[in-house]
Tab-separated table of C-alpha atoms in Angstrom:
chain	number	residue	atom	x	y	z
A	1	UNK	CA	38.245	-66.418	71.624
A	2	UNK	CA	36.738	-63.692	73.817
A	3	UNK	CA	40.150	-62.432	74.990
A	4	UNK	CA	41.891	-62.541	71.613
A	5	UNK	CA	44.352	-59.643	71.196
A	6	UNK	CA	44.855	-57.646	68.013
A	7	UNK	CA	47.948	-55.407	67.635
A	8	UNK	CA	48.774	-55.903	71.264
A	9	UNK	CA	45.314	-54.689	72.483
A	10	UNK	CA	42.539	-56.604	74.154
A	11	UNK	CA	39.654	-56.449	71.652
A	12	UNK	CA	37.111	-56.928	74.432
A	13	UNK	CA	38.152	-53.552	75.874
A	14	UNK	CA	38.380	-51.782	72.529
A	15	UNK	CA	36.141	-48.745	71.965
A	16	UNK	CA	34.382	-48.018	68.641
A	17	UNK	CA	36.266	-45.358	66.707
A	18	UNK	CA	34.632	-41.981	66.398
A	19	UNK	CA	31.909	-42.724	68.977
A	20	UNK	CA	31.910	-42.068	72.740
A	21	UNK	CA	31.944	-45.243	74.794
A	22	UNK	CA	29.473	-45.392	77.673
A	23	UNK	CA	29.803	-48.126	80.271
A	24	UNK	CA	26.296	-48.994	81.579
A	25	UNK	CA	26.121	-50.269	85.160
A	26	UNK	CA	25.704	-54.028	85.500
A	27	UNK	CA	22.588	-53.508	87.592
A	28	UNK	CA	20.845	-51.364	84.954
A	29	UNK	CA	18.585	-54.114	83.557
A	30	UNK	CA	17.867	-55.586	86.973
A	31	UNK	CA	16.637	-52.243	88.290
A	32	UNK	CA	13.603	-52.287	85.998
A	33	UNK	CA	10.631	-53.836	87.756
A	34	UNK	CA	9.293	-57.133	86.480
A	35	UNK	CA	5.847	-58.519	87.310
A	36	UNK	CA	5.239	-62.116	86.198
A	37	UNK	CA	1.814	-62.761	84.660
A	38	UNK	CA	2.136	-66.310	83.315
A	39	UNK	CA	4.229	-69.437	83.831
A	40	UNK	CA	4.151	-71.805	80.827
A	41	UNK	CA	5.497	-74.605	83.015
A	42	UNK	CA	2.647	-74.368	85.494
A	43	UNK	CA	-0.738	-75.745	84.555
A	44	UNK	CA	-3.619	-73.499	85.459
A	45	UNK	CA	-1.544	-70.314	85.532
A	46	UNK	CA	-3.304	-69.059	82.408
A	47	UNK	CA	-7.074	-68.726	82.413
A	48	UNK	CA	-8.853	-70.353	79.494
A	49	UNK	CA	-11.326	-67.939	77.924
A	50	UNK	CA	-14.291	-69.346	76.058
A	51	UNK	CA	-17.093	-67.260	74.583
A	52	UNK	CA	-19.854	-69.564	73.315
A	53	UNK	CA	-21.846	-68.068	70.452
A	54	UNK	CA	-25.196	-66.865	71.741
A	55	UNK	CA	-28.345	-65.757	69.997
A	56	UNK	CA	-29.674	-62.251	69.622
A	57	UNK	CA	-32.595	-63.127	71.888
A	58	UNK	CA	-30.195	-64.170	74.676
A	59	UNK	CA	-28.537	-60.744	74.708
A	60	UNK	CA	-31.936	-59.048	74.875
A	61	UNK	CA	-32.960	-61.240	77.815
A	62	UNK	CA	-29.738	-60.395	79.696
A	63	UNK	CA	-30.373	-56.708	79.134
A	64	UNK	CA	-33.798	-57.131	80.692
A	65	UNK	CA	-32.188	-58.333	83.930
A	66	UNK	CA	-28.750	-56.622	84.018
A	67	UNK	CA	-28.358	-56.618	87.817
A	68	UNK	CA	-28.133	-60.406	87.884
A	69	UNK	CA	-24.573	-61.644	88.347
A	70	UNK	CA	-25.131	-64.177	85.578
A	71	UNK	CA	-26.439	-61.526	83.174
A	72	UNK	CA	-23.566	-59.176	84.030
A	73	UNK	CA	-20.981	-61.835	83.230
A	74	UNK	CA	-22.854	-63.023	80.123
A	75	UNK	CA	-23.005	-59.490	78.708
A	76	UNK	CA	-19.320	-59.010	79.476
A	77	UNK	CA	-18.494	-62.268	77.672
A	78	UNK	CA	-20.675	-61.273	74.704
A	79	UNK	CA	-18.849	-57.945	74.520
A	80	UNK	CA	-15.452	-59.679	74.583
A	81	UNK	CA	-16.583	-62.125	71.907
A	82	UNK	CA	-17.789	-59.311	69.643
A	83	UNK	CA	-14.556	-57.401	70.262
A	84	UNK	CA	-12.659	-60.379	68.833
A	85	UNK	CA	-15.066	-61.351	66.046
A	86	UNK	CA	-16.515	-58.045	64.812
A	87	UNK	CA	-14.279	-55.322	63.426
A	88	UNK	CA	-17.215	-52.914	63.659
A	89	UNK	CA	-17.403	-53.371	67.443
A	90	UNK	CA	-13.607	-53.480	67.768
A	91	UNK	CA	-13.196	-50.191	65.915
A	92	UNK	CA	-16.063	-48.589	67.826
A	93	UNK	CA	-14.431	-49.266	71.212
A	94	UNK	CA	-10.943	-48.321	70.036
A	95	UNK	CA	-12.310	-45.135	68.507
A	96	UNK	CA	-13.719	-43.929	71.826
A	97	UNK	CA	-10.746	-45.198	73.851
A	98	UNK	CA	-8.290	-43.350	71.611
A	99	UNK	CA	-10.136	-40.034	71.380
A	100	UNK	CA	-8.267	-38.222	74.165
A	101	UNK	CA	-4.510	-37.762	73.828
A	102	UNK	CA	-3.767	-37.956	77.561
A	103	UNK	CA	-1.965	-34.593	77.678
A	104	UNK	CA	-1.817	-33.340	81.265
A	105	UNK	CA	-0.356	-30.646	83.492
A	106	UNK	CA	0.807	-30.812	87.116
A	107	UNK	CA	-0.148	-28.174	89.669
A	108	UNK	CA	0.197	-27.828	93.458
A	109	UNK	CA	-2.934	-28.683	95.400
A	110	UNK	CA	-4.192	-25.842	97.593
A	111	UNK	CA	-1.128	-23.719	96.859
A	112	UNK	CA	-0.310	-20.922	99.314
A	113	UNK	CA	2.569	-18.704	98.222
A	114	UNK	CA	3.116	-17.534	101.782
A	115	UNK	CA	3.492	-21.072	103.084
A	116	UNK	CA	5.884	-22.861	100.721
A	117	UNK	CA	7.589	-25.834	102.366
A	118	UNK	CA	11.334	-26.371	102.105
A	119	UNK	CA	10.908	-29.603	100.172
A	120	UNK	CA	8.540	-28.122	97.576
A	121	UNK	CA	10.956	-28.550	94.649
A	122	UNK	CA	11.910	-32.080	95.712
A	123	UNK	CA	8.291	-33.119	96.064
A	124	UNK	CA	7.408	-31.574	92.690
A	125	UNK	CA	10.210	-33.533	90.996
A	126	UNK	CA	9.117	-36.798	92.631
A	127	UNK	CA	5.559	-36.308	91.395
A	128	UNK	CA	6.746	-35.437	87.869
A	129	UNK	CA	8.941	-38.527	87.716
A	130	UNK	CA	6.209	-40.816	89.061
A	131	UNK	CA	3.704	-39.621	86.477
A	132	UNK	CA	6.257	-39.904	83.682
A	133	UNK	CA	6.993	-43.509	84.665
A	134	UNK	CA	3.261	-44.278	84.528
A	135	UNK	CA	3.067	-43.117	80.904
A	136	UNK	CA	-0.328	-41.471	81.419
A	137	UNK	CA	-1.400	-41.361	77.713
A	138	UNK	CA	-0.778	-45.083	77.271
A	139	UNK	CA	-2.407	-46.401	80.441
A	140	UNK	CA	-5.361	-43.995	80.094
A	141	UNK	CA	-6.178	-45.422	76.671
A	142	UNK	CA	-5.724	-48.984	77.954
A	143	UNK	CA	-7.936	-48.428	81.002
A	144	UNK	CA	-10.638	-46.675	78.933
A	145	UNK	CA	-10.716	-49.469	76.356
A	146	UNK	CA	-11.090	-52.197	78.994
A	147	UNK	CA	-13.807	-50.207	80.808
A	148	UNK	CA	-15.771	-49.819	77.567
A	149	UNK	CA	-15.382	-53.510	76.717
A	150	UNK	CA	-16.015	-55.011	80.182
A	151	UNK	CA	-18.149	-52.338	81.821
A	152	UNK	CA	-15.472	-51.627	84.447
A	153	UNK	CA	-11.696	-51.755	84.823
A	154	UNK	CA	-10.145	-53.385	87.886
A	155	UNK	CA	-6.427	-53.099	88.478
A	156	UNK	CA	-3.559	-52.224	90.806
A	157	UNK	CA	-0.655	-49.792	90.494
A	158	UNK	CA	2.694	-51.531	90.888
A	159	UNK	CA	5.703	-49.209	90.914
A	160	UNK	CA	9.217	-48.586	92.164
A	161	UNK	CA	11.834	-45.889	91.588
A	162	UNK	CA	12.432	-46.798	87.945
A	163	UNK	CA	9.215	-48.189	86.503
A	164	UNK	CA	5.478	-48.316	86.967
A	165	UNK	CA	2.702	-50.529	85.616
A	166	UNK	CA	-1.024	-50.975	86.095
A	167	UNK	CA	-1.826	-54.672	86.412
A	168	UNK	CA	-5.322	-55.635	85.237
A	169	UNK	CA	-7.347	-57.946	87.492
A	170	UNK	CA	-9.912	-60.319	85.966
A	171	UNK	CA	-13.378	-58.739	86.364
A	172	UNK	CA	-14.844	-62.184	87.095
A	173	UNK	CA	-12.980	-62.066	90.414
A	174	UNK	CA	-13.951	-58.517	91.423
A	175	UNK	CA	-16.861	-56.461	92.719
A	176	UNK	CA	-17.212	-52.760	93.521
A	177	UNK	CA	-17.818	-52.112	97.220
A	178	UNK	CA	-17.148	-48.457	98.087
A	179	UNK	CA	-16.423	-44.919	96.941
A	180	UNK	CA	-13.443	-43.059	98.384
A	181	UNK	CA	-12.317	-39.577	97.385
A	182	UNK	CA	-14.971	-39.719	94.638
A	183	UNK	CA	-13.416	-42.837	93.103
A	184	UNK	CA	-14.343	-46.516	93.346
A	185	UNK	CA	-12.815	-49.243	95.509
A	186	UNK	CA	-13.299	-52.976	94.951
A	187	UNK	CA	-12.837	-56.407	96.466
A	188	UNK	CA	-11.242	-59.558	95.047
A	189	UNK	CA	-12.384	-63.154	95.596
A	190	UNK	CA	-9.319	-64.813	97.116
A	191	UNK	CA	-10.546	-68.307	96.245
A	192	UNK	CA	-10.152	-67.463	92.552
A	193	UNK	CA	-6.470	-66.518	92.737
A	194	UNK	CA	-5.163	-68.712	95.553
A	195	UNK	CA	-3.267	-71.017	93.143
A	196	UNK	CA	-1.573	-68.159	91.282
A	197	UNK	CA	-0.552	-65.681	93.967
A	198	UNK	CA	2.921	-65.363	92.426
A	199	UNK	CA	1.357	-63.505	89.491
A	200	UNK	CA	0.014	-60.767	91.755
A	201	UNK	CA	1.758	-58.123	93.895
A	202	UNK	CA	2.908	-59.088	97.400
A	203	UNK	CA	-0.075	-57.329	98.955
A	204	UNK	CA	-2.361	-59.982	97.457
A	205	UNK	CA	-0.527	-62.635	99.448
A	206	UNK	CA	-1.225	-60.597	102.572
A	207	UNK	CA	-4.898	-60.391	101.550
A	208	UNK	CA	-4.968	-64.175	101.048
A	209	UNK	CA	-3.451	-64.816	104.491
A	210	UNK	CA	-6.129	-62.567	105.976
A	211	UNK	CA	-8.756	-64.646	104.167
A	212	UNK	CA	-7.263	-67.832	105.633
A	213	UNK	CA	-7.312	-66.273	109.088
A	214	UNK	CA	-10.828	-64.776	108.982
A	215	UNK	CA	-12.635	-66.924	106.400
A	216	UNK	CA	-13.739	-63.784	104.493
A	217	UNK	CA	-12.968	-64.673	100.891
A	218	UNK	CA	-13.764	-61.184	99.548
A	219	UNK	CA	-10.846	-58.920	100.458
A	220	UNK	CA	-10.672	-55.210	99.588
A	221	UNK	CA	-7.670	-54.021	97.586
A	222	UNK	CA	-5.712	-51.368	99.547
A	223	UNK	CA	-6.583	-47.819	98.587
A	224	UNK	CA	-2.988	-46.813	97.790
A	225	UNK	CA	-2.750	-49.265	94.849
A	226	UNK	CA	-6.396	-49.733	93.875
A	227	UNK	CA	-7.567	-48.677	90.398
A	228	UNK	CA	-11.238	-49.037	89.513
A	229	UNK	CA	-12.917	-47.216	86.620
A	230	UNK	CA	-16.633	-47.691	85.955
A	231	UNK	CA	-17.885	-47.049	82.419
A	232	UNK	CA	-21.262	-45.730	83.599
A	233	UNK	CA	-21.267	-44.025	86.985
A	234	UNK	CA	-25.026	-43.385	86.871
A	235	UNK	CA	-25.727	-47.088	87.538
A	236	UNK	CA	-24.247	-47.996	90.952
A	237	UNK	CA	-25.700	-51.512	91.262
A	238	UNK	CA	-23.990	-53.286	88.382
A	239	UNK	CA	-21.368	-52.820	85.656
A	240	UNK	CA	-22.172	-53.878	82.112
A	241	UNK	CA	-20.529	-52.839	78.827
A	242	UNK	CA	-22.000	-49.453	77.851
A	243	UNK	CA	-22.386	-50.543	74.224
A	244	UNK	CA	-24.181	-53.784	75.104
A	245	UNK	CA	-27.278	-52.310	73.470
A	246	UNK	CA	-25.686	-52.462	70.002
A	247	UNK	CA	-24.616	-56.120	70.269
A	248	UNK	CA	-27.969	-57.355	68.829
A	249	UNK	CA	-27.242	-55.193	65.764
A	250	UNK	CA	-23.965	-57.066	65.353
A	251	UNK	CA	-25.871	-60.349	65.165
A	252	UNK	CA	-28.002	-58.778	62.429
A	253	UNK	CA	-24.856	-57.822	60.509
A	254	UNK	CA	-23.492	-61.364	60.925
A	255	UNK	CA	-26.770	-62.836	59.621
A	256	UNK	CA	-26.766	-60.476	56.625
A	257	UNK	CA	-23.163	-61.372	55.843
A	258	UNK	CA	-24.072	-65.060	55.947
A	259	UNK	CA	-27.070	-64.462	53.664
A	260	UNK	CA	-24.954	-62.444	51.266
A	261	UNK	CA	-22.328	-65.174	51.210
A	262	UNK	CA	-25.033	-67.783	50.546
A	263	UNK	CA	-26.474	-65.660	47.741
A	264	UNK	CA	-23.013	-65.266	46.186
A	265	UNK	CA	-22.500	-69.011	46.289
A	266	UNK	CA	-25.899	-69.684	44.760
A	267	UNK	CA	-25.107	-67.368	41.849
A	268	UNK	CA	-22.214	-69.670	40.993
A	269	UNK	CA	-24.423	-72.750	40.791
A	270	UNK	CA	-26.231	-74.030	37.679
A	271	UNK	CA	-28.932	-76.618	37.223
A	272	UNK	CA	-29.467	-78.671	34.048
A	273	UNK	CA	-32.947	-80.074	33.724
A	274	UNK	CA	-33.954	-82.741	31.200
A	275	UNK	CA	-37.527	-83.784	30.455
A	276	UNK	CA	-38.288	-87.440	29.781
A	277	UNK	CA	-40.700	-87.698	26.809
A	278	UNK	CA	-44.127	-89.287	27.469
A	279	UNK	CA	-46.776	-90.711	25.172
A	280	UNK	CA	-50.422	-89.633	25.152
A	281	UNK	CA	-51.199	-91.920	28.066
A	282	UNK	CA	-48.313	-90.605	30.186
A	283	UNK	CA	-46.027	-93.584	29.729
A	284	UNK	CA	-42.270	-93.046	29.303
A	285	UNK	CA	-41.055	-93.356	25.732
A	286	UNK	CA	-37.543	-94.152	26.996
A	287	UNK	CA	-36.969	-97.102	29.344
A	288	UNK	CA	-35.674	-96.431	32.870
A	289	UNK	CA	-32.370	-98.217	32.304
A	290	UNK	CA	-31.611	-96.027	29.280
A	291	UNK	CA	-32.601	-92.881	31.270
A	292	UNK	CA	-30.312	-93.888	34.140
A	293	UNK	CA	-27.485	-94.691	31.740
A	294	UNK	CA	-27.617	-91.269	30.083
A	295	UNK	CA	-28.074	-89.539	33.453
A	296	UNK	CA	-24.882	-91.199	34.751
A	297	UNK	CA	-22.936	-90.229	31.612
A	298	UNK	CA	-23.983	-86.573	31.811
A	299	UNK	CA	-23.522	-86.320	35.605
A	300	UNK	CA	-19.973	-87.661	35.431
A	301	UNK	CA	-18.994	-84.862	33.045
A	302	UNK	CA	-20.396	-82.021	35.155
A	303	UNK	CA	-18.584	-79.806	37.694
A	304	UNK	CA	-19.541	-79.923	41.385
A	305	UNK	CA	-21.311	-76.577	41.002
A	306	UNK	CA	-23.608	-77.858	38.249
A	307	UNK	CA	-26.619	-79.968	39.190
A	308	UNK	CA	-28.600	-82.340	36.973
A	309	UNK	CA	-32.235	-83.349	37.124
A	310	UNK	CA	-34.393	-85.588	34.923
A	311	UNK	CA	-38.152	-85.516	35.238
A	312	UNK	CA	-41.227	-86.232	33.137
A	313	UNK	CA	-42.557	-82.834	34.201
A	314	UNK	CA	-41.609	-79.418	32.914
A	315	UNK	CA	-39.643	-77.568	35.655
A	316	UNK	CA	-39.778	-73.833	36.222
A	317	UNK	CA	-38.008	-71.587	38.725
A	318	UNK	CA	-39.339	-68.563	40.587
A	319	UNK	CA	-36.847	-65.927	41.753
A	320	UNK	CA	-37.357	-62.980	44.118
A	321	UNK	CA	-34.043	-61.237	43.376
A	322	UNK	CA	-35.649	-58.646	41.075
A	323	UNK	CA	-38.421	-57.810	43.527
A	324	UNK	CA	-37.518	-54.339	44.864
A	325	UNK	CA	-39.753	-54.668	47.898
A	326	UNK	CA	-37.756	-57.704	49.031
A	327	UNK	CA	-34.184	-56.923	47.905
A	328	UNK	CA	-34.081	-53.610	49.736
A	329	UNK	CA	-35.025	-55.124	53.116
A	330	UNK	CA	-32.345	-56.077	55.674
A	331	UNK	CA	-29.438	-55.684	53.264
A	332	UNK	CA	-25.928	-55.797	54.665
A	333	UNK	CA	-25.378	-52.125	53.914
A	334	UNK	CA	-28.528	-51.147	55.797
A	335	UNK	CA	-27.532	-53.339	58.747
A	336	UNK	CA	-24.093	-51.705	58.984
A	337	UNK	CA	-25.580	-48.215	58.725
A	338	UNK	CA	-28.074	-49.092	61.453
A	339	UNK	CA	-25.237	-50.285	63.706
A	340	UNK	CA	-23.370	-46.959	63.569
A	341	UNK	CA	-26.647	-45.094	63.999
A	342	UNK	CA	-27.509	-47.203	67.052
A	343	UNK	CA	-24.017	-46.703	68.496
A	344	UNK	CA	-24.509	-42.934	68.221
A	345	UNK	CA	-21.347	-42.155	66.254
A	346	UNK	CA	-20.814	-41.018	62.681
A	347	UNK	CA	-20.383	-43.893	60.238
A	348	UNK	CA	-18.261	-41.619	58.043
A	349	UNK	CA	-15.428	-41.990	60.553
A	350	UNK	CA	-15.451	-45.743	59.978
A	351	UNK	CA	-15.847	-45.958	56.211
A	352	UNK	CA	-19.490	-45.007	55.697
A	353	UNK	CA	-20.527	-42.396	53.134
A	354	UNK	CA	-23.094	-39.632	52.532
A	355	UNK	CA	-22.528	-37.692	55.763
A	356	UNK	CA	-21.676	-34.025	55.247
A	357	UNK	CA	-18.547	-32.607	56.853
A	358	UNK	CA	-20.607	-30.277	59.039
A	359	UNK	CA	-22.668	-33.130	60.453
A	360	UNK	CA	-19.512	-35.158	61.028
A	361	UNK	CA	-17.866	-32.322	62.971
A	362	UNK	CA	-20.894	-32.063	65.267
A	363	UNK	CA	-20.955	-35.856	65.694
A	364	UNK	CA	-17.305	-35.801	66.789
A	365	UNK	CA	-18.053	-33.141	69.416
A	366	UNK	CA	-20.804	-35.381	70.765
A	367	UNK	CA	-18.448	-38.383	70.822
A	368	UNK	CA	-15.877	-36.413	72.807
A	369	UNK	CA	-18.406	-35.764	75.568
A	370	UNK	CA	-19.439	-39.430	75.757
A	371	UNK	CA	-16.191	-40.676	77.316
A	372	UNK	CA	-15.309	-37.551	79.311
A	373	UNK	CA	-16.734	-39.200	82.449
A	374	UNK	CA	-14.257	-42.090	82.169
A	375	UNK	CA	-11.372	-39.638	81.632
A	376	UNK	CA	-12.385	-37.652	84.704
A	377	UNK	CA	-12.594	-40.846	86.781
A	378	UNK	CA	-9.088	-41.761	85.668
A	379	UNK	CA	-7.876	-38.303	86.663
A	380	UNK	CA	-9.429	-38.692	90.142
A	381	UNK	CA	-7.775	-42.104	90.626
A	382	UNK	CA	-4.342	-40.708	89.743
A	383	UNK	CA	-4.852	-37.730	92.056
A	384	UNK	CA	-5.892	-40.079	94.866
A	385	UNK	CA	-2.685	-42.012	94.209
A	386	UNK	CA	-0.659	-38.780	94.515
A	387	UNK	CA	-2.379	-37.977	97.834
A	388	UNK	CA	-1.903	-41.391	99.448
A	389	UNK	CA	1.558	-42.325	98.174
A	390	UNK	CA	3.478	-39.063	98.571
A	391	UNK	CA	4.187	-37.792	102.067
A	392	UNK	CA	4.777	-34.159	102.909
A	393	UNK	CA	2.598	-31.146	103.525
A	394	UNK	CA	2.522	-30.023	99.894
A	395	UNK	CA	0.395	-32.189	97.622
A	396	UNK	CA	0.141	-32.063	93.833
A	397	UNK	CA	-2.533	-32.916	91.312
A	398	UNK	CA	-2.795	-33.506	87.594
A	399	UNK	CA	-5.338	-32.063	85.204
A	400	UNK	CA	-5.951	-34.037	82.032
A	401	UNK	CA	-6.544	-31.560	79.226
A	402	UNK	CA	-9.653	-31.911	77.022
A	403	UNK	CA	-7.474	-32.479	73.960
A	404	UNK	CA	-8.576	-35.112	71.461
A	405	UNK	CA	-7.101	-36.272	68.180
A	406	UNK	CA	-9.711	-34.122	66.420
A	407	UNK	CA	-9.591	-30.840	68.365
A	408	UNK	CA	-5.836	-30.773	69.038
A	409	UNK	CA	-5.057	-28.076	66.461
A	410	UNK	CA	-7.899	-25.911	67.747
A	411	UNK	CA	-6.801	-26.171	71.393
A	412	UNK	CA	-3.137	-25.607	70.548
A	413	UNK	CA	-4.148	-22.233	69.121
A	414	UNK	CA	-6.280	-21.597	72.210
A	415	UNK	CA	-3.475	-22.382	74.676
A	416	UNK	CA	-0.906	-20.524	72.549
A	417	UNK	CA	-2.986	-17.357	72.724
A	418	UNK	CA	-3.324	-17.735	76.492
A	419	UNK	CA	0.426	-18.386	76.862
A	420	UNK	CA	1.197	-15.228	74.869
A	421	UNK	CA	-0.408	-13.310	77.757
A	422	UNK	CA	1.616	-15.279	80.308
A	423	UNK	CA	-1.220	-17.595	81.353
A	424	UNK	CA	-0.886	-21.387	81.290
A	425	UNK	CA	2.459	-21.804	79.506
A	426	UNK	CA	2.607	-25.417	80.713
A	427	UNK	CA	-0.790	-26.032	79.108
A	428	UNK	CA	0.594	-24.927	75.756
A	429	UNK	CA	3.673	-27.141	76.168
A	430	UNK	CA	1.489	-30.136	77.059
A	431	UNK	CA	-0.778	-29.442	74.077
A	432	UNK	CA	2.139	-29.624	71.632
A	433	UNK	CA	3.356	-32.854	73.244
A	434	UNK	CA	6.010	-31.647	75.716
A	435	UNK	CA	5.247	-32.822	79.291
A	436	UNK	CA	6.380	-30.695	82.209
A	437	UNK	CA	9.171	-33.065	83.173
A	438	UNK	CA	10.784	-32.529	79.741
A	439	UNK	CA	10.538	-28.726	79.518
A	440	UNK	CA	13.678	-27.827	81.495
A	441	UNK	CA	15.746	-30.654	80.024
A	442	UNK	CA	14.734	-29.926	76.428
A	443	UNK	CA	15.450	-26.219	76.924
A	444	UNK	CA	18.936	-27.007	78.254
A	445	UNK	CA	19.744	-29.391	75.394
A	446	UNK	CA	18.437	-27.054	72.699
A	447	UNK	CA	20.384	-24.075	74.084
A	448	UNK	CA	23.666	-25.951	74.543
A	449	UNK	CA	23.800	-28.855	72.093
A	450	UNK	CA	21.464	-28.216	69.151
A	451	UNK	CA	22.753	-25.503	66.750
A	452	UNK	CA	19.378	-24.050	65.822
A	453	UNK	CA	20.989	-20.699	64.894
A	454	UNK	CA	22.944	-22.414	62.109
A	455	UNK	CA	19.941	-24.187	60.585
A	456	UNK	CA	18.413	-22.980	57.322
A	457	UNK	CA	14.670	-22.352	57.656
A	458	UNK	CA	12.306	-24.222	55.374
A	459	UNK	CA	10.958	-22.306	52.404
A	460	UNK	CA	7.419	-21.121	52.950
A	461	UNK	CA	5.230	-18.068	52.475
A	462	UNK	CA	7.076	-16.301	55.293
A	463	UNK	CA	10.593	-16.785	53.867
A	464	UNK	CA	9.908	-16.431	50.116
A	465	UNK	CA	8.246	-13.768	48.014
A	466	UNK	CA	5.929	-14.000	45.062
A	467	UNK	CA	3.412	-16.381	46.606
A	468	UNK	CA	-0.165	-15.521	45.669
A	469	UNK	CA	-3.190	-15.837	47.909
A	470	UNK	CA	-3.626	-16.489	51.577
A	471	UNK	CA	-2.671	-19.793	53.271
A	472	UNK	CA	-5.219	-22.591	53.078
A	473	UNK	CA	-7.746	-22.931	55.870
A	474	UNK	CA	-7.543	-25.942	58.138
A	475	UNK	CA	-9.891	-28.785	57.169
A	476	UNK	CA	-11.715	-28.451	60.486
A	477	UNK	CA	-12.629	-24.858	59.591
A	478	UNK	CA	-14.169	-25.687	56.217
A	479	UNK	CA	-17.870	-26.223	55.670
A	480	UNK	CA	-19.502	-28.395	53.026
A	481	UNK	CA	-19.112	-25.746	50.316
A	482	UNK	CA	-15.489	-25.164	51.234
A	483	UNK	CA	-14.739	-28.905	51.151
A	484	UNK	CA	-16.316	-29.165	47.705
A	485	UNK	CA	-14.300	-26.156	46.487
A	486	UNK	CA	-11.038	-27.702	47.682
A	487	UNK	CA	-11.861	-31.142	46.274
A	488	UNK	CA	-12.684	-29.655	42.859
A	489	UNK	CA	-9.763	-27.152	42.974
A	490	UNK	CA	-12.192	-24.388	41.996
A	491	UNK	CA	-9.928	-21.584	43.207
A	492	UNK	CA	-6.870	-22.788	41.267
A	493	UNK	CA	-7.107	-20.002	38.652
A	494	UNK	CA	-8.239	-17.170	40.919
A	495	UNK	CA	-4.802	-15.788	41.740
A	496	UNK	CA	-3.933	-12.121	41.521
A	497	UNK	CA	-1.676	-10.471	38.998
């Protein structure tokens, strides 16, 4: 029983030995915000997605008329279909979406040291907490991926004192209508969501009631919660997936895979051919009933992959598999290489070969600049949110650092050197993965609770003697010759005495 006593004590109130007992408030779980997105007991609460397989020519025709609403949706559906069915396309989008780490710093906007308000510290803490609850690195990657896949991201910020989420809105229900503070605003078709208002924030119910009152089915999402990121800002009239131009190449890869699979199957098939003997006048020497009888006996003993043919004529086969001019055309390998070339990114990053390390490094730099526009849009949206949702005379902004998974080591050294001169210490902390909201707390814990002075340092070239040679260069600093030297271990026997 729950209240069973042991040795005169109530076991329900017993504390684990050797461990501090912390009583969490009963309201702890309830304080975390919850936004429903689906009700399994309600029909129609979940949209059925269907992406019918189209032809390569269809995609090309949609690209010829991208401003059409039908073409825009068709290209978006084709992109979603390829994201699910093609790992090449899936990895391409995830590669670009995951390039930037999302490290950021917070700074006062228009700071004047001679005019610091009394609530400066309180406002700074509120901003830090709000951004921490958003989990900037996570939502930035999510928003970037959706924008690359759909052509634009539509969403709303839903938050309270303990949690924050960005709720994605179906792009089929949305359209961009304005630019505010150098970021996009959009409208939602109320007729599309009228049956499922409980899965949207309360403000959408207010928008729906306004639609009922005025008859205007397109209602603009309020600026203080609106999130809209366009993949290509240079095209204001429509939003299509930026990599829609490589989708025809994916159909080519699919066709080559099918042909290769067919060729593999054909190599497993055999054909037995028997010739019925004829006399000088062309008459069969064996009667038809005897031919059929032997044909049936032989056929019954053969596997499904072995065919049988009987004919009075001599049969010959002609094969093109040894013809170099044919076998080298439109092979699967060439189709895959053409896809990465068309996408404008190095195939070596996705399993291709024959690219030199120097070329790959330059390709990565080019890739980093491709999505910087989306990252900057995201930064502007967050800064607009900080302006409109935080009262007070002192405003704050964030700056997303240009740190990617490839240049992180390089920029850490850059920010460390700057911090050594007293410039941008928060930039260095953010680069190594410590956000501003954690700096003071981590410093307090490390000084008071973590016995770093009693720890034994790891053995390395700084704590041991007798090591020969200088430390190895970072891989990013090696050229082709250096990579070859390290791979072959050429310098293994070049140590000093």
